[in-house]
Amino acid sequence: MATIQVNEGTFEREVVKSTVPVLVDFWAPWCMPCKALMPTVEGIASEMGDRIKVAKINIDESPQLANQFSIMSIPTLLIFHQGKVAEQIVGTPSKDKILAKVNQYL
């Protein structure tokens, strides 16, 4: 499954009401660490298939969501489980670290 782009208009449907855990990547096109993390996040999306959903939120296009979840630095990954934030990972963690967190909610 590919990553999906999410914004204020689609957040509720795609993330909060998801029946599977959602890994949300808060990023921006000008952020070099975000670009470095992108292949890892996309790899997780294709590897996990439909067991999880992987969403990307561009903070420049969706500043209200960044404020709502107190995103102070990017990249920040949030794992949503049953509509609520279950985990937060800031920076550029390894794929193994991200998967270890995600797998707790499967």
mmCIF file of C-alpha atoms in Angstrom, residues 1-4 21-25 36-56 77-79 89 91-103 106:
data_model
loop_
_atom_site.group_PDB
_atom_site.id
_atom_site.type_symbol
_atom_site.label_atom_id
_atom_site.label_comp_id
_atom_site.label_asym_id
_atom_site.label_seq_id
_atom_site.Cartn_x
_atom_site.Cartn_y
_atom_site.Cartn_z
ATOM 1 C CA MET A 1 0.000 0.000 0.000
ATOM 2 C CA ALA A 2 1.317 3.452 -0.876
ATOM 3 C CA THR A 3 1.491 6.416 1.463
ATOM 4 C CA ILE A 4 -1.471 8.777 1.381
ATOM 5 C CA PRO A 21 -3.138 1.679 13.090
ATOM 6 C CA VAL A 22 -1.931 4.766 11.216
ATOM 7 C CA LEU A 23 1.675 5.954 10.989
ATOM 8 C CA VAL A 24 1.544 9.700 10.327
ATOM 9 C CA ASP A 25 4.638 11.463 8.977
ATOM 10 C CA ALA A 36 16.157 11.361 4.188
ATOM 11 C CA LEU A 37 13.361 9.581 6.092
ATOM 12 C CA MET A 38 11.011 9.419 3.095
ATOM 13 C CA PRO A 39 12.327 6.123 1.591
ATOM 14 C CA THR A 40 12.057 4.458 5.017
ATOM 15 C CA VAL A 41 8.449 5.592 5.476
ATOM 16 C CA GLU A 42 7.525 4.567 1.924
ATOM 17 C CA GLY A 43 9.233 1.194 2.456
ATOM 18 C CA ILE A 44 7.186 0.594 5.595
ATOM 19 C CA ALA A 45 3.997 1.485 3.692
ATOM 20 C CA SER A 46 4.670 -1.072 0.962
ATOM 21 C CA GLU A 47 6.012 -3.717 3.343
ATOM 22 C CA MET A 48 3.106 -3.563 5.797
ATOM 23 C CA GLY A 49 0.426 -3.649 3.102
ATOM 24 C CA ASP A 50 -3.066 -3.170 4.459
ATOM 25 C CA ARG A 51 -2.135 -4.037 8.062
ATOM 26 C CA ILE A 52 -1.445 -0.342 8.714
ATOM 27 C CA LYS A 53 -2.045 2.937 6.929
ATOM 28 C CA VAL A 54 0.827 5.370 6.318
ATOM 29 C CA ALA A 55 -0.158 9.020 5.985
ATOM 30 C CA LYS A 56 1.955 12.065 5.214
ATOM 31 C CA LEU A 77 6.070 10.423 13.295
ATOM 32 C CA LEU A 78 2.866 9.802 15.240
ATOM 33 C CA ILE A 79 1.282 6.384 15.535
ATOM 34 C CA ILE A 89 8.933 9.533 17.316
ATOM 35 C CA GLY A 91 13.854 12.744 14.115
ATOM 36 C CA THR A 92 15.105 10.079 11.734
ATOM 37 C CA PRO A 93 14.810 6.723 13.484
ATOM 38 C CA SER A 94 15.796 3.451 11.870
ATOM 39 C CA LYS A 95 13.215 1.385 10.049
ATOM 40 C CA ASP A 96 13.550 -1.277 12.758
ATOM 41 C CA LYS A 97 12.755 1.224 15.512
ATOM 42 C CA ILE A 98 9.658 2.462 13.668
ATOM 43 C CA LEU A 99 8.464 -1.089 12.957
ATOM 44 C CA ALA A 100 8.997 -2.109 16.591
ATOM 45 C CA LYS A 101 6.688 0.719 17.685
ATOM 46 C CA VAL A 102 4.100 0.053 14.960
ATOM 47 C CA ASN A 103 4.008 -3.695 15.616
ATOM 48 C CA LEU A 106 -1.163 -4.766 15.316
#
